[in-house]
Short mmCIF file of C-alpha atoms in Angstrom, two decimals:
data_model
loop_
_atom_site.label_atom_id
_atom_site.label_comp_id
_atom_site.label_asym_id
_atom_site.label_seq_id
_atom_site.Cartn_x
_atom_site.Cartn_y
_atom_site.Cartn_z
CA MET A 33 6.71 -13.78 25.74
CA THR A 34 5.52 -17.09 27.90
CA THR A 35 4.69 -20.43 26.49
CA SER A 36 1.36 -20.35 24.55
CA PRO A 37 -1.32 -22.60 25.88
CA THR A 38 -2.23 -25.65 23.37
CA LEU A 39 -5.52 -25.21 21.89
CA PRO A 40 -7.76 -27.86 20.19
CA LYS A 41 -6.93 -28.18 17.00
CA SER A 42 -10.25 -28.04 15.67
CA ARG A 43 -10.37 -24.48 17.50
CA GLN A 44 -6.93 -23.38 16.40
CA ARG A 45 -8.29 -23.73 12.23
CA LEU A 46 -11.30 -21.43 13.29
CA ILE A 47 -9.22 -18.69 14.83
CA LEU A 48 -7.06 -19.08 12.13
CA ALA A 49 -10.34 -18.48 10.24
CA VAL A 50 -11.21 -15.19 12.13
CA LEU A 51 -7.74 -13.99 11.24
CA LEU A 52 -7.79 -14.85 7.76
CA SER A 53 -10.95 -12.91 7.41
CA SER A 54 -9.56 -9.69 8.81
CA SER A 55 -6.20 -10.09 7.10
CA LEU A 56 -7.98 -10.47 3.77
CA LEU A 57 -10.01 -7.27 4.76
CA ILE A 58 -7.24 -4.91 4.95
CA TRP A 59 -5.57 -6.56 1.90
CA LEU A 60 -9.08 -6.05 -0.21
CA ASP A 61 -9.07 -2.35 0.92
CA ASN A 62 -6.05 -1.72 0.07
CA THR A 63 -6.44 -2.41 -4.06
CA ILE A 64 -10.60 -2.13 -3.85
CA LEU A 65 -10.42 2.05 -3.68
CA SER A 66 -7.80 2.59 -6.56
CA THR A 67 -10.24 0.58 -9.02
CA ALA A 68 -12.91 3.43 -7.90
CA PHE A 69 -10.62 6.54 -8.64
CA GLU A 70 -12.29 6.94 -11.95
CA THR A 71 -16.13 7.09 -10.01
CA LEU A 72 -14.98 9.37 -7.42
CA ALA A 73 -13.32 11.67 -10.11
CA ASP A 74 -16.77 11.88 -11.78
CA PRO A 75 -18.42 14.80 -10.83
CA LEU A 76 -21.66 12.95 -11.83
CA ARG A 77 -21.46 9.82 -10.93
CA GLY A 78 -18.61 10.15 -8.01
CA LEU A 79 -17.93 13.14 -5.94
CA GLY A 80 -15.72 14.96 -8.71
CA ALA A 81 -12.86 14.35 -6.55
CA THR A 82 -9.82 16.69 -8.06
CA PRO A 83 -6.23 13.80 -7.97
CA ALA A 84 -4.93 15.74 -4.67
CA GLN A 85 -7.57 14.72 -2.81
CA LEU A 86 -7.95 11.09 -4.46
CA GLN A 87 -4.15 11.21 -3.25
CA TRP A 88 -5.78 12.05 -0.14
CA ALA A 89 -8.12 9.63 0.10
CA THR A 90 -4.95 6.43 -0.26
CA GLY A 91 -2.76 8.53 1.53
CA SER A 92 -5.27 9.13 4.88
CA TYR A 93 -5.71 5.70 5.13
CA THR A 94 -1.85 4.75 4.93
CA LEU A 95 -0.46 7.26 6.55
CA VAL A 96 -1.85 6.39 9.53
CA PHE A 97 -1.60 2.47 9.10
CA ALA A 98 2.22 3.31 9.16
CA THR A 99 2.60 5.76 12.04
CA LEU A 100 0.48 3.74 14.64
CA MET A 101 0.92 0.14 13.73
CA PHE A 102 3.81 -0.01 15.69
CA THR A 103 2.04 1.85 18.66
CA ALA A 104 -0.84 -0.86 18.24
CA GLY A 105 1.25 -3.62 18.87
CA ALA A 106 2.54 -2.08 22.63
CA LEU A 107 -1.18 -1.49 23.06
CA GLY A 108 -2.03 -5.45 22.50
CA ASP A 109 0.98 -5.96 24.99
CA ARG A 110 -0.85 -4.49 27.92
CA PHE A 111 -4.66 -4.44 27.35
CA GLY A 112 -4.46 -8.08 25.30
CA HIS A 113 -4.46 -8.82 21.65
CA ARG A 114 -8.18 -9.58 21.53
CA THR A 115 -9.38 -6.62 22.83
CA VAL A 116 -7.46 -4.77 20.32
CA LEU A 117 -8.21 -6.81 17.17
CA ALA A 118 -12.25 -6.67 18.40
CA THR A 119 -11.38 -2.72 18.63
CA GLY A 120 -9.84 -2.21 15.28
CA MET A 121 -12.32 -4.75 13.33
CA ALA A 122 -15.29 -2.55 14.74
CA VAL A 123 -13.57 0.94 14.32
CA PHE A 124 -12.93 -0.52 10.52
CA GLY A 125 -16.49 -1.49 9.95
CA GLY A 126 -18.03 2.10 11.82
CA SER A 127 -15.49 3.94 9.65
CA SER A 128 -16.16 1.72 6.17
CA ILE A 129 -19.96 2.88 6.86
CA ALA A 130 -18.83 6.89 7.31
CA ALA A 131 -16.75 6.53 3.86
CA ALA A 132 -19.74 4.62 1.97
CA TYR A 133 -21.81 7.84 2.87
CA ALA A 134 -19.53 10.39 2.30
CA SER A 135 -21.33 13.74 0.86
CA ASP A 136 -17.81 15.55 -0.21
CA ALA A 137 -14.25 14.21 -1.01
CA GLY A 138 -12.89 15.83 2.66
CA GLN A 139 -15.40 13.11 4.15
CA LEU A 140 -14.20 10.73 2.42
CA ILE A 141 -10.54 11.17 3.27
CA ALA A 142 -11.69 11.72 7.14
CA ALA A 143 -12.90 8.55 7.30
CA ARG A 144 -10.48 6.99 5.29
CA ALA A 145 -8.07 8.10 8.00
CA ALA A 146 -10.11 6.46 10.58
CA MET A 147 -10.03 3.49 8.44
CA GLY A 148 -5.98 3.32 8.63
CA VAL A 149 -6.86 3.19 12.48
CA GLY A 150 -8.41 0.23 12.39
CA SER A 151 -6.38 -1.77 10.13
CA ALA A 152 -3.60 -0.52 12.27
CA LEU A 153 -4.98 -1.99 15.16
CA ILE A 154 -5.65 -5.29 13.41
CA MET A 155 -2.48 -6.07 11.52
CA PRO A 156 0.01 -6.94 14.79
CA ALA A 157 -3.22 -7.86 16.78
CA ALA A 158 -3.85 -10.51 14.13
CA MET A 159 -0.43 -11.44 14.13
CA ALA A 160 0.65 -11.83 17.73
CA ILE A 161 -2.83 -13.81 18.39
CA LEU A 162 -1.07 -16.61 15.09
CA MET A 163 2.04 -16.42 16.97
CA TRP A 164 0.29 -17.34 20.31
CA THR A 165 -2.34 -19.95 18.94
CA PHE A 166 0.34 -21.94 17.01
CA THR A 167 3.85 -23.89 17.59
CA GLY A 168 6.31 -25.52 15.74
CA PRO A 169 5.30 -26.19 11.99
CA ALA A 170 2.13 -25.86 12.55
CA ARG A 171 3.17 -22.29 12.79
CA ALA A 172 5.06 -21.77 9.38
CA THR A 173 1.60 -23.55 7.83
CA ALA A 174 -0.42 -20.43 9.43
CA ILE A 175 2.05 -17.85 8.62
CA GLY A 176 2.35 -19.06 4.74
CA ILE A 177 -1.69 -19.65 4.58
CA SER A 178 -1.84 -15.75 5.98
CA SER A 179 0.49 -14.88 3.45
CA ALA A 180 -1.73 -16.24 0.94
CA SER A 181 -4.54 -14.75 1.77
CA ALA A 182 -2.56 -11.29 1.42
CA GLY A 183 -2.64 -11.82 -2.20
CA VAL A 184 -5.99 -13.12 -2.48
CA GLY A 185 -7.21 -10.09 -1.46
CA ILE A 186 -4.97 -7.99 -4.18
CA ALA A 187 -6.82 -10.29 -6.76
CA ALA A 188 -9.93 -10.28 -5.26
CA GLY A 189 -9.82 -6.26 -4.46
CA PRO A 190 -10.64 -4.81 -8.54
CA LEU A 191 -12.30 -7.81 -9.30
CA LEU A 192 -15.41 -7.13 -6.43
CA ALA A 193 -14.81 -3.44 -6.89
CA GLY A 194 -15.36 -3.75 -10.74
CA VAL A 195 -18.83 -5.82 -9.93
CA LEU A 196 -20.01 -3.44 -7.33
CA LEU A 197 -19.61 -0.28 -9.37
CA GLY A 198 -21.17 -1.77 -12.28
CA HIS A 199 -24.48 -2.08 -10.27
CA TYR A 200 -24.18 0.09 -7.44
CA TRP A 201 -23.08 3.70 -6.59
CA TRP A 202 -19.61 3.82 -5.53
CA GLY A 203 -20.47 3.89 -1.68
CA SER A 204 -21.03 0.15 -1.99
CA ILE A 205 -16.97 -0.42 -2.24
CA PHE A 206 -16.86 0.16 1.78
CA LEU A 207 -20.28 -1.58 2.48
CA VAL A 208 -19.17 -4.42 1.45
CA ASN A 209 -16.42 -4.96 4.23
CA ILE A 210 -20.15 -4.64 7.21
CA PRO A 211 -20.90 -8.59 6.50
CA VAL A 212 -16.88 -9.63 7.07
CA VAL A 213 -16.44 -7.18 9.96
CA ALA A 214 -19.68 -8.29 11.63
CA VAL A 215 -18.89 -12.28 11.20
CA ALA A 216 -15.22 -11.39 12.37
CA LEU A 217 -16.05 -9.81 15.73
CA ILE A 218 -18.95 -12.74 16.35
CA GLY A 219 -15.62 -15.20 15.91
CA ILE A 220 -13.68 -12.96 17.86
CA ALA A 221 -15.59 -12.57 20.81
CA VAL A 222 -16.44 -16.39 20.89
CA LEU A 223 -13.17 -18.47 20.12
CA VAL A 224 -9.99 -15.87 20.23
CA PRO A 225 -8.50 -16.27 24.31
CA ASN A 226 -6.87 -12.58 24.76
CA PHE A 227 -3.45 -13.65 24.96
CA ARG A 228 -1.35 -10.68 26.17
CA SER A 229 2.68 -10.32 27.03
CA PRO A 230 3.44 -10.79 30.48
CA THR A 231 5.98 -7.91 30.17
CA PRO A 232 4.15 -4.91 28.19
CA ARG A 233 6.09 -3.13 25.95
CA PRO A 234 5.69 0.92 27.00
CA LEU A 235 3.40 3.19 25.22
CA ASP A 236 5.51 5.64 23.50
CA PRO A 237 3.07 9.14 22.46
CA THR A 238 5.77 11.30 21.76
CA GLY A 239 7.07 9.14 19.16
CA LEU A 240 3.49 8.46 17.75
CA LEU A 241 3.08 12.32 17.58
CA LEU A 242 5.90 12.99 15.66
CA SER A 243 6.25 10.37 13.28
CA ILE A 244 2.51 10.90 12.37
CA SER A 245 2.72 14.67 11.97
CA GLY A 246 6.22 14.90 10.25
CA LEU A 247 4.87 12.39 7.76
CA ALA A 248 1.45 14.30 7.21
CA THR A 249 3.76 17.50 6.64
CA LEU A 250 5.66 15.91 4.48
CA ALA A 251 2.76 14.50 2.31
CA TYR A 252 1.23 17.52 2.25
CA GLY A 253 4.12 19.59 0.88
CA LEU A 254 4.63 16.57 -1.95
CA ILE A 255 1.04 16.68 -2.91
CA ARG A 256 0.67 20.56 -2.78
CA ALA A 257 3.48 20.59 -5.46
CA GLY A 258 0.86 18.66 -7.58
CA GLN A 259 -1.99 21.57 -7.03
CA VAL A 260 0.15 24.60 -7.67
CA ALA A 261 2.26 22.60 -10.81
CA THR A 262 5.53 23.96 -8.88
CA TRP A 263 8.17 23.22 -5.94
CA SER A 264 9.30 26.67 -5.39
CA ARG A 265 6.30 28.08 -3.79
CA THR A 266 7.10 28.80 0.49
CA ASP A 267 3.65 26.02 0.69
CA VAL A 268 5.07 23.34 -1.04
CA TRP A 269 8.97 23.22 -0.08
CA ALA A 270 8.14 24.37 3.89
CA PRO A 271 6.30 21.70 4.49
CA ILE A 272 8.63 19.47 2.92
CA ILE A 273 11.54 20.65 5.03
CA GLY A 274 9.10 20.65 7.91
CA GLY A 275 7.83 17.16 8.12
CA LEU A 276 12.07 16.07 7.36
CA ALA A 277 12.74 18.00 10.54
CA LEU A 278 9.32 16.59 12.26
CA LEU A 279 10.87 12.82 11.27
CA THR A 280 14.45 13.64 12.05
CA ALA A 281 13.45 14.59 15.91
CA PHE A 282 11.64 10.91 15.67
CA VAL A 283 14.53 8.83 14.68
CA LEU A 284 16.59 11.45 17.32
CA ILE A 285 14.26 10.81 20.08
CA GLU A 286 13.73 6.92 19.45
CA LEU A 287 17.50 6.14 19.17
CA ARG A 288 17.34 7.64 23.27
CA THR A 289 14.63 5.67 24.31
CA ARG A 290 15.68 2.34 25.77
CA GLN A 291 12.43 0.53 24.41
CA PRO A 292 11.68 2.15 21.49
CA SER A 293 7.86 1.12 19.93
CA PHE A 294 10.35 1.65 16.66
CA ASP A 295 14.06 1.01 16.82
CA PRO A 296 16.18 2.71 14.45
CA ARG A 297 19.08 0.93 15.47
CA LEU A 298 17.83 -2.46 13.54
CA LEU A 299 18.33 -0.20 9.93
CA ALA A 300 22.32 0.42 10.95
CA GLN A 301 22.38 -3.77 10.29
CA ARG A 302 23.34 -3.70 6.69
CA MET A 303 21.37 -6.56 5.34
CA PHE A 304 18.28 -5.38 7.17
CA GLY A 305 18.70 -1.94 7.28
CA GLY A 306 19.83 -1.60 3.07
CA GLY A 307 16.86 -4.87 2.80
CA ASN A 308 14.12 -2.57 3.82
CA ALA A 309 15.34 0.35 2.14
CA ALA A 310 14.53 -1.79 -0.65
CA LEU A 311 11.41 -3.06 -0.10
CA GLY A 312 10.14 0.47 1.23
CA LEU A 313 11.64 1.99 -2.63
CA LEU A 314 9.47 -0.94 -4.31
CA LEU A 315 6.45 0.03 -2.46
CA PHE A 316 6.89 3.53 -3.44
CA ALA A 317 7.33 2.51 -7.17
CA MET A 318 4.14 0.40 -6.91
CA THR A 319 1.85 2.71 -5.68
CA ALA A 320 2.77 5.31 -8.04
CA ALA A 321 2.07 3.00 -10.84
CA GLY A 322 -1.13 1.87 -9.54
CA PHE A 323 -2.00 5.39 -9.18
CA TYR A 324 -1.89 6.48 -12.88
CA SER A 325 -3.33 2.41 -13.76
CA ALA A 326 -6.21 3.11 -12.46
CA PHE A 327 -6.66 6.30 -14.73
CA TYR A 328 -5.44 4.57 -17.63
CA LEU A 329 -7.54 1.97 -18.31
CA GLN A 330 -11.03 3.43 -17.13
CA GLY A 331 -10.57 7.35 -18.08
CA ALA A 332 -7.98 7.32 -21.29
CA ARG A 333 -9.17 3.62 -22.50
CA GLY A 334 -12.94 3.58 -21.86
CA PHE A 335 -13.21 0.58 -19.67
CA SER A 336 -15.84 -0.11 -17.50
CA PRO A 337 -14.81 -0.82 -13.76
CA LEU A 338 -15.27 -4.87 -14.18
CA GLN A 339 -13.00 -4.75 -16.86
CA ALA A 340 -10.24 -2.56 -15.70
CA GLY A 341 -10.60 -5.17 -12.87
CA LEU A 342 -9.79 -8.34 -15.45
CA ALA A 343 -7.13 -6.18 -17.48
CA SER A 344 -5.59 -5.86 -14.09
CA SER A 345 -5.64 -9.23 -12.80
CA PRO A 346 -2.64 -10.69 -14.03
CA ALA A 347 -0.60 -8.52 -11.43
CA ALA A 348 -2.30 -10.21 -8.77
CA LEU A 349 -2.22 -13.51 -10.05
CA GLY A 350 1.34 -13.19 -10.59
CA VAL A 351 1.75 -11.64 -7.03
CA ILE A 352 0.34 -15.22 -5.43
CA ILE A 353 2.34 -17.35 -8.15
CA GLY A 354 5.63 -14.98 -7.86
CA GLY A 355 5.88 -15.70 -3.55
CA PRO A 356 6.52 -19.12 -3.89
CA LEU A 357 8.50 -19.47 -6.52
CA GLY A 358 10.89 -17.00 -5.95
CA ILE A 359 11.38 -19.31 -2.83
CA ARG A 360 11.96 -22.18 -4.15
CA LEU A 361 14.54 -20.55 -7.23
CA VAL A 362 16.21 -18.96 -3.67
CA HIS A 363 16.64 -22.31 -2.47
CA ARG A 364 18.64 -23.23 -5.88
CA TRP A 365 20.21 -20.51 -6.93
CA SER A 366 20.61 -18.43 -3.63
CA LEU A 367 18.76 -14.76 -2.73
CA ARG A 368 20.78 -12.23 -4.62
CA PRO A 369 21.22 -13.39 -7.69
CA VAL A 370 17.04 -14.46 -7.79
CA THR A 371 16.02 -11.26 -6.09
CA THR A 372 17.66 -8.29 -7.12
CA THR A 373 17.09 -10.26 -10.90
CA ALA A 374 13.51 -10.28 -10.31
CA LEU A 375 13.70 -6.52 -8.69
CA THR A 376 15.22 -5.23 -12.19
CA VAL A 377 12.85 -7.01 -14.10
CA ALA A 378 9.79 -5.55 -11.82
CA GLY A 379 11.71 -1.82 -12.54
CA LEU A 380 11.81 -2.33 -16.59
CA ALA A 381 8.26 -4.04 -16.40
CA MET A 382 6.78 -0.28 -14.61
CA GLY A 383 9.01 1.57 -17.53
CA SER A 384 7.54 -0.27 -20.61
CA PHE A 385 3.93 1.36 -20.01
CA GLY A 386 6.28 4.35 -21.40
CA PHE A 387 5.77 2.75 -24.54
CA PHE A 388 1.53 2.14 -24.26
CA GLY A 389 -0.98 4.53 -25.93
CA LEU A 390 -4.72 5.06 -26.16
CA HIS A 391 -4.67 2.36 -29.20
CA THR A 392 -2.19 -0.05 -27.71
CA PRO A 393 -3.08 -3.98 -28.19
CA LEU A 394 -4.79 -4.73 -24.52
CA ILE A 395 -2.40 -8.10 -24.57
CA TRP A 396 0.78 -6.21 -24.34
CA ASN A 397 -1.14 -4.94 -21.21
CA GLU A 398 -2.29 -8.30 -19.66
CA ILE A 399 1.45 -9.54 -20.70
CA VAL A 400 3.34 -6.73 -18.68
CA LEU A 401 1.07 -6.61 -15.73
CA ALA A 402 1.86 -10.39 -15.18
CA VAL A 403 5.34 -9.88 -15.33
CA GLN A 404 5.74 -6.90 -13.12
CA GLY A 405 3.41 -9.03 -10.50
CA LEU A 406 5.24 -12.41 -10.82
CA SER A 407 8.48 -10.13 -10.42
CA ILE A 408 7.37 -8.84 -7.47
CA GLY A 409 6.14 -11.20 -5.61
CA MET A 410 9.30 -13.19 -6.11
CA VAL A 411 10.96 -10.39 -4.57
CA ILE A 412 8.52 -9.75 -1.37
CA GLY A 413 8.43 -12.79 0.39
CA PRO A 414 11.85 -14.17 -0.07
CA VAL A 415 13.07 -10.94 1.08
CA THR A 416 11.38 -10.69 3.95
CA ALA A 417 11.81 -13.86 5.57
CA ALA A 418 15.80 -13.19 5.20
CA LEU A 419 15.52 -9.62 6.88
CA MET A 420 13.56 -11.75 9.73
CA ASN A 421 16.00 -14.66 9.73
CA THR A 422 18.90 -11.93 10.39
CA LEU A 423 17.05 -10.81 13.94
CA ALA A 424 17.08 -12.88 17.32
CA LEU A 425 13.73 -13.88 18.19
CA GLU A 426 13.61 -11.61 20.84
CA ARG A 427 13.87 -8.80 18.27
CA ALA A 428 11.49 -10.30 15.74
CA GLY A 429 8.43 -8.40 17.21
CA ALA A 430 10.60 -4.80 16.69
CA GLY A 431 11.75 -5.89 13.36
CA SER A 432 8.45 -6.33 11.99
CA ALA A 433 7.58 -3.47 13.11
CA VAL A 434 9.91 -1.51 11.70
CA THR A 435 9.70 -3.65 8.50
CA ASN A 436 5.71 -2.88 7.98
CA THR A 437 6.34 0.94 8.97
CA VAL A 438 8.82 1.37 6.14
CA ARG A 439 6.87 -0.51 3.67
CA GLN A 440 3.50 1.73 4.51
CA THR A 441 5.93 4.64 4.22
CA GLY A 442 6.85 4.32 0.94
CA SER A 443 3.30 3.39 -0.09
CA VAL A 444 2.76 7.15 1.36
CA LEU A 445 5.30 8.69 0.20
CA GLY A 446 4.53 6.73 -3.64
CA ILE A 447 0.87 8.21 -3.39
CA ALA A 448 2.33 11.05 -3.01
CA VAL A 449 4.80 11.84 -5.07
CA GLY A 450 3.78 9.84 -8.13
CA GLY A 451 0.27 11.58 -8.05
CA THR A 452 2.52 15.28 -7.64
CA ILE A 453 4.52 13.89 -11.02
CA MET A 454 1.60 12.98 -12.70
CA SER A 455 -0.47 15.81 -11.61
CA ILE A 456 2.33 19.03 -12.97
CA ALA A 457 3.02 16.87 -16.56
CA TYR A 458 -0.65 16.74 -17.25
CA ARG A 459 -1.15 20.36 -16.45
CA ARG A 460 2.00 21.13 -18.63
CA GLY A 461 0.65 19.11 -21.51
CA ILE A 462 -3.06 20.18 -21.73
CA ASP A 463 -2.18 24.12 -21.73
CA ALA A 464 -1.15 24.22 -25.26
CA ALA A 465 -5.30 23.12 -26.02
CA LEU A 466 -6.81 25.99 -24.02
CA HIS A 467 -5.84 28.98 -25.35
CA ASP A 468 -9.09 29.60 -27.11
CA LEU A 469 -11.46 28.43 -23.89
CA PRO A 470 -13.42 30.57 -21.41
CA GLY A 471 -11.54 31.18 -18.05
CA PRO A 472 -13.28 29.09 -16.05
CA ILE A 473 -13.00 26.08 -18.51
CA GLN A 474 -9.34 26.23 -18.28
CA ASP A 475 -9.67 26.30 -14.23
CA THR A 476 -11.41 23.30 -14.81
CA ALA A 477 -9.53 20.72 -17.67
CA ARG A 478 -6.53 21.60 -15.94
CA ILE A 479 -7.68 19.90 -12.65
CA SER A 480 -7.89 16.56 -14.44
CA ALA A 481 -8.55 14.62 -17.16
CA GLU A 482 -11.65 13.67 -15.99
CA GLN A 483 -12.71 16.80 -15.45
CA ALA A 484 -11.39 18.06 -18.81
CA ARG A 485 -13.76 15.49 -20.04
CA HIS A 486 -16.40 16.66 -18.13
CA ALA A 487 -16.09 20.38 -19.49
CA ALA A 488 -15.98 19.06 -22.75
CA THR A 489 -19.29 17.31 -22.86
CA ALA A 490 -20.80 19.78 -21.24
CA ILE A 491 -19.79 22.59 -23.73
CA ASP A 492 -19.46 20.00 -26.87
CA ARG A 493 -16.36 20.54 -27.55
CA PRO A 494 -14.66 16.73 -28.76
CA ALA A 495 -10.93 18.11 -29.29
CA LEU A 496 -10.79 19.03 -25.45
CA ALA A 497 -11.13 15.60 -24.61
CA ASP A 498 -9.13 14.37 -27.29
CA ALA A 499 -6.37 16.63 -25.91
CA ALA A 500 -7.20 15.53 -22.32
CA ASP A 501 -6.14 12.27 -23.39
CA ASP A 502 -3.39 13.26 -24.65
CA ALA A 503 -1.97 15.09 -21.98
CA PHE A 504 -2.64 12.16 -19.43
CA ILE A 505 -0.89 10.01 -21.58
CA HIS A 506 1.87 12.48 -21.65
CA ALA A 507 1.72 12.54 -18.16
CA MET A 508 1.65 8.67 -17.33
CA HIS A 509 4.88 8.43 -19.68
CA VAL A 510 6.76 10.95 -17.36
CA GLY A 511 5.88 9.39 -14.03
CA THR A 512 6.63 5.79 -15.87
CA VAL A 513 10.32 6.60 -16.11
CA TRP A 514 10.56 8.11 -12.87
CA THR A 515 8.78 4.96 -11.43
CA MET A 516 11.30 2.95 -13.48
CA LEU A 517 14.21 4.42 -12.12
CA ILE A 518 13.11 4.35 -8.10
CA ALA A 519 12.88 0.56 -8.88
CA LEU A 520 16.01 -0.01 -10.52
CA GLY A 521 17.41 1.86 -7.78
CA ALA A 522 15.48 -0.29 -5.21
CA ALA A 523 17.36 -3.06 -7.12
CA ALA A 524 20.69 -1.14 -6.33
CA VAL A 525 20.23 -1.26 -2.91
CA LEU A 526 19.07 -4.35 -2.91
CA TRP A 527 21.92 -5.93 -4.39
CA ILE A 528 24.56 -4.01 -2.02
CA ALA A 529 22.42 -5.03 0.88
CA LEU A 530 22.48 -8.32 -0.11
CA ARG A 531 26.50 -8.58 -0.61
CA PRO A 532 27.69 -12.37 0.91
CA THR A 533 29.22 -12.12 4.20
CA ARG A 534 30.19 -15.13 6.53
CA LYS A 535 27.01 -14.36 8.61
CA SER A 536 24.63 -14.25 5.59
CA VAL A 537 21.38 -15.64 6.16
CA MET A 538 19.40 -17.44 3.57
CA PRO A 539 15.61 -17.01 4.24
CA GLU A 540 13.67 -20.14 5.81
CA PRO A 541 10.52 -21.59 2.85
CA VAL A 542 8.14 -20.29 5.56
CA LEU A 543 5.72 -20.17 2.74
CA GLU A 544 6.18 -24.00 1.45
CA PRO A 545 4.07 -25.28 3.75
CA ALA A 546 1.19 -23.58 2.46
CA ALA A 547 1.57 -24.62 -0.56
CA PRO A 548 -1.60 -27.06 -1.82
#
């Protein structure tokens, strides 16, 4: 990368505002959909989506995001990062309209995949433009502000969704993106120079095809297991094995490529590879926990979308506070004890949902979510800074691609596995209450607790709705145990990865300049 041009400070601030709107849009979208799960699952107010379809509505977005992101960086080097950013925003806006007016779950899943394409183009282009626009301490400040915008998006998403769902139809949660996209596109055209690398990276179509087909096939097998409530069928284990084979082929091909878009060699470094594995497992646990949490508050507890958004806000606020707090604690006590302790606490907080029921006082939910969010915030920021500091500057772009891809892959698998475990446990829990019901009602009730409640209302059988609630709570408890074990496993991996050596590198306080 050549020396970036010096821009007036006023223009730098305006460019940063444009980039923040792009980042905020992505993080809002990451959290806004989960608040609408209960509505989308309702046959009357939504699309009557099954748990598997909701898994794909989230997973298709994250899957495309994960696998296209490292290729999008190479596109920016070749065609200019402003061009790629504007294209990503246009794709995101157009697919948001398609999602809003989807008439069935299949159309929603396709639109969400297209939104993932837009996000994958936006994220690396926005970071590259930030790196070109700012230098020295101003760059650290800009990175810190950008990181804080992620927390704002996470916090605002459920609340905004709650307000919109309380007054409008479910498609409004996607249409809210359009004004932001329009303003951002104007800002990109007027303010942002078309930075590009003088030595563009080669495109990697083979790697892109293998990674997206491998991850999609693996996710299909995992989600299919939840639909059929067994792991032994051919249409379950064959896609899982096929997906793993395709991903293995992807890694082998990238190892043989001179300039790979995704460099697996970086993962061979103990700190970088182990730290990314821990973060991937953490994202796995977080998305799995978030999947059943959305149904717990609105479905089982009967909260409105706005009430559920408010009830979930302590987790997001905890993440916002935990980032800078974690970095300050690392400066005092070092990275390993602070982050592994925080990750252990996060895992135990996730596990505590195993004690929650239909009548648990709400204050316990708020306390646990606040502790969980604070702990997660204390892990992600410091560990990410430490991992990037282990790489030479010329490897920073490749390292960022690996880190983001591993995280998004963890999210895809978390949705697939977490939702499947919950579906299987729910079906086993509801079966005992269905013996005296007609066959069609049994089939409907086995799909999900939402479908069972709707069927109970239709045939005036309150006992069926009660049984569905009990079966869901049982499924949530089963999922909670697995989620906790994954998070605790991540803490163990992180403890090993951060074992001190002579060349240990501590993270720089990249967030501190942004603190008010």
